Each structure stands twice: as C-alpha cells, then as structure tokens.
Amino acid sequence: MIARRFLTPTSPLSTMLSHLAVRNLAIVEEAAVSFGPGLNIITGETGAGKSVLMGALDLVLGGRADKSAIREGAAEAWVEAVFDLPDTSAADALLAAAALPACEEGRLIIRRSIAAAGPGRCLVNDAASTVQTLRRLGDLLVDIHGPYDHQSLLDPDFQRRVLDAYGHCAAPLAAYDAAWQSLKAFELRRAELQGDASDIAAETDRLQFVVDEISAAQLTAADEDELLAQHAQAANADQILAAGAAIANALADGDTSAFDLLAAVQTQLAELARILPAAAEWRDEVQSAAVQLQEIARSVNDRLSQIDADPERLRQIEARMALVQRLKRKYGRTVADILAVLDRHRARLHDLSTRAEQLDRLETEIAAATARLTEKAAALTKARAQAAGKLARAITSELRDLGFLKAGFSVDVAAAAPGPSGADAVAYGFAPNPGEPMRPLKAIASSGEISRVMLAVKTVLAAHDSIPVLVFDEIDANIGGEVGRVVGQKLRRVAETHQVISITHLPQSAVYGRQHFVVSKEVVKGRTRMRIEALDPAGRVDEIARMLGGKGLTSVIESHARELLDSAKA
C-alpha cells in the first residue's frame, strides 16, 4: 500500500488533485508528487516516464488495468490520488449512492492496485469500492485530454452541455425538463391503464381474488404479537392454572399460607410492643406486607379466572395463526405488508373499473402536456441556436491563436426527437485546414488537434465548466514556439478557475506554470527507475535551458531561459 507519508495537508482555494503517488508501475519504483492550485507544468526528456504519471492517474480514475504494467519483480502496483474538496456535497452524494464513507475534512482518497496474481483492489476513503465508482468520481473531478479515454469533448452530451453553459440556457432547459417529466408521468399512467381486454379481465380476476382473500381474513394489528401471546397462553393453560393456584395458596389461600404466618407474627409483635416500643413499628410494617400479599394473591386469582383451558379455544387460535402465516407466505412478511398489498390491489381495481373514464382524461392531459413540451422545446432550441454561432466564432478565434490559422469550427443545432435534454442534436464540426469540409470532431485522428480544440473550448468556457481538474497531455505537440507561448497563456487563463496539469515539451509553454515538475530516469543497481521533483527558481532556469536545447552549453541559452521566465511573469 502507498505509504501515508505521501499525504500532507493543504488548503486549496478550489477543488484540486493535491497528491498523486505511484508504486511499482512500469519504470516507477516509488514516486509521489504534490500538485498545487493553478497551472502545474510537467516536463522531462522523451521516454523519462511522463506518460506513466498520466497512465497512473487514468488507472486510479477507473481506466483499464493491464497486469503487464506492473514493475518487473513486484507483486502488485499501487496508485493513490488525493483530492482536496472545499465543497464535498457532490462527491458525498455519489459516495452515499455507492454505500461508501463520506469525505472527511474536505479530502477524498482514491487508491487502486493491480495484482500480478488475482484481482486488484479499489479503495475510496479506505473502503472497498468498484471500478465503476472510480469512473464516476473521475467523471466528476477530472478531464484528461490526450491519448487516453477521458476525451469528453467527443461526447455529444458534453457538446450540448457546453453550448447550454455558454448560452446561459439553464432557465429554458429547466422549463423543458419540467414539461418533459410531466408528459412522461402522464404517459406512464396511460400505459398502466392500457392493455389487451383479455389481459385486463384476467388481471381484474386476479386482483379481486387477492382482495377477497385478504379482506375475508379481517386482519388487524392483534394478529401479530398479541396472537402469539394468546397461543402461548392457551397451549399452556393447564400448567398456568396449576402453577397459579399453588402460588395463590402459598400467598393467602392455603391453610399454611404466608398471610397466616404474617398474622401470627403480628400478634407476637403486638405482645412485644408492650415491653419494647420499637416493635410497634415492626408490627405496622408486617401488617403492610400482609396486605400486599393479599393483593398479590387477589391479582393472581383474577388473572387465572381469565385463562381458558378449553381445547376448542386453542384450536381456534391455531387456525387463526395458520391463516395469518399462509397470507404472509403469499403477500408479505408482516400483517402491515399484507394490508399494504390489499390497499394497492384495491386501488388498481378502482383504476381498472374506471379506466375508460381515466384514459379519456389522460388523453386530454397528454395532448396539453405535449403542446407545452413543444412550446418549451422551441424556446430551448431558439436559445441554443442563438448561442451556437457565437460559440463557434469564439472557439474559432481561440483556435487561430493556437496555430490553426485557417481552421473552421461549427456548432450545429439540428432537430431531433424530443428527449430528456430537448429536441435538438448538438454536434461540433472542425475543419483544421483550408479547403477541407467540416467533419465531426470524432473523425479527427490527432490527439494533439483534439486537445487543442478542447483547450480552446475550455478557454471560452473557463467560468462555466464544472469539472475542476483539467489534464492536458502534450497539447502543444507539432507547433511552433510562438503558438507554444499562446498555449501557455491560455493554459494559465484556464488555470484561474481550474487546476490544470499540463505535460509539455515546449519551453514557451512551460514558463507559464505556477508549479513546475521535472521527470527524469536514473539507473540504480542496474534497474531503471523514474524520478519526479518540484523545481525551485534556479532549477526552472536549468530545465527551460535544457528544453531550449543547450543546458550548460552557453550563457546565451541560460539568459534566454531567464528571459522567457521573466516574460511569463508580466
């Protein structure tokens, strides 16, 4: 298990991935990184292991587990991710649905292992969990953009949500949702009442049989514990009467009862009181005890008089118990359950007996609800259509800053069958090069292109996106230095409202990081292992110089590195 020393307290201003710890995964023997708020930059030479970190994060968020990724000679690989959440309500709701413990002190801890032999383990807040729950938490907290599976921009639902956020469509969407839920409720009610005439007749017969059977039993609350008590009394009547009579005789009714003995004691104490005054008080106490014995004996006799030793009474009780048990086997574990079945069947019978009238009313209500839905859908479509062109132009502008100088981007809103989110099909189109037709984003093969499109979208929607942690894996691949500088600026802009983790090879992008980590490889005892460390200001100069291609070669390169870092602070 990942050592707890990896966990150190932080106080972020927003939700963030505060720690990622990896053990025995690929070339990582043991590594841990503490990310900070804002823009976190990860750099390192090609093949140093940067992709292992992203793979580890993908794994702990429910990605595919591959046993071949376990470090040679290790029994299992472990990954641990710690999130700091100022507001845990959304995560706690998800955890509650999965019967997992809530976050404590604003911290969510997710761990996952891959075992060389046998199944791996998933833990959330130290409780056993499932890969599905890890995926749901990942969808809530992290968007990974790169050669992994968390490319939500390709999801039509995500594209629609982006448009709704940009167009401030919450109000018309809520109005549509209310109309949709109302229509679905009416349609469900209609389906319950409709059916083949022969099926309805058969159902009516079955319901009537159940109603008659339960009603005839005339069940009450007394048919639970009270009936059991009555049976116990009737079944043991002779024993109860015999024991009760013996007790009454011993107390007051017998020739040598306790009452008679106390009466004799009272006489003796009366004699003693003439010579020992204290005995008068004792006599009063004994007299009180004698009265209590008489009362107890009277209570015993009164209760015994209620005992019915007639075998017929026992037979009646046992027959009643058998009836109740038979009904429980058929309709519920308790009398209350059986009575609830009775109420439901009576209500259903009423529905069926009046279904023609109800169906007539429902058709009128469904027609009105359909009209309301059509009206709300039109209003929602109008809001989306008005926002679509503006969003497309905004994203296009961002894309041109990111090196797609002649690119086109479209946001299409087409009519679709009404559904839970409206009567629109929202689709994004992209033409990265002049003369090429618009194609759906999912038709774009380059992860670098799709990542830069996502960066453009995130830049436009920085104030609206609800996923707090964004990870970009080499979105600046195959672009020049000036565009790299723009990428860095936009990453920093997005990082004003999100935590951003970016792997980059461009020094022009890297200088904009608030925190900078470098990944490297080293050979220890003949084994290669990865290291990751946070850079101080001097270390950043050296790393930027290395990325420029001349670490330690000339003072000009180092001076250039310092200039890049200084310019990024402006």
PDB file of C-alpha atoms in Angstrom, residues 11 72 158 162 173 181 199 247 266 367 427 460 480 525 530 554 558:
ATOM      1  CA  SER A  11      -5.602  24.402   1.952  1.00  0.00           C
ATOM      2  CA  GLU A  72       9.250  -6.411 -13.059  1.00  0.00           C
ATOM      3  CA  PHE A 158     -20.863  17.087 -23.352  1.00  0.00           C
ATOM      4  CA  VAL A 162     -21.018  23.225 -23.287  1.00  0.00           C
ATOM      5  CA  LEU A 173     -33.715  23.860 -20.080  1.00  0.00           C
ATOM      6  CA  GLN A 181     -41.241  14.986 -16.709  1.00  0.00           C
ATOM      7  CA  ASP A 199     -55.395  -9.297 -20.148  1.00  0.00           C
ATOM      8  CA  ILE A 247     -48.925 -19.581  44.165  1.00  0.00           C
ATOM      9  CA  GLN A 266     -48.319  -9.525  64.031  1.00  0.00           C
ATOM     10  CA  ALA A 367     -52.291  16.429 -25.552  1.00  0.00           C
ATOM     11  CA  ALA A 427     -22.751  18.486 -32.942  1.00  0.00           C
ATOM     12  CA  VAL A 460     -14.024  30.126 -23.834  1.00  0.00           C
ATOM     13  CA  GLY A 480       5.981  26.369 -33.192  1.00  0.00           C
ATOM     14  CA  LYS A 525      21.704  -1.157  -9.032  1.00  0.00           C
ATOM     15  CA  MET A 530      11.677   7.263 -12.735  1.00  0.00           C
ATOM     16  CA  THR A 554      26.310  28.698 -23.396  1.00  0.00           C
ATOM     17  CA  GLU A 558      20.571  30.327 -19.962  1.00  0.00           C
TER      18      GLU A 558
END
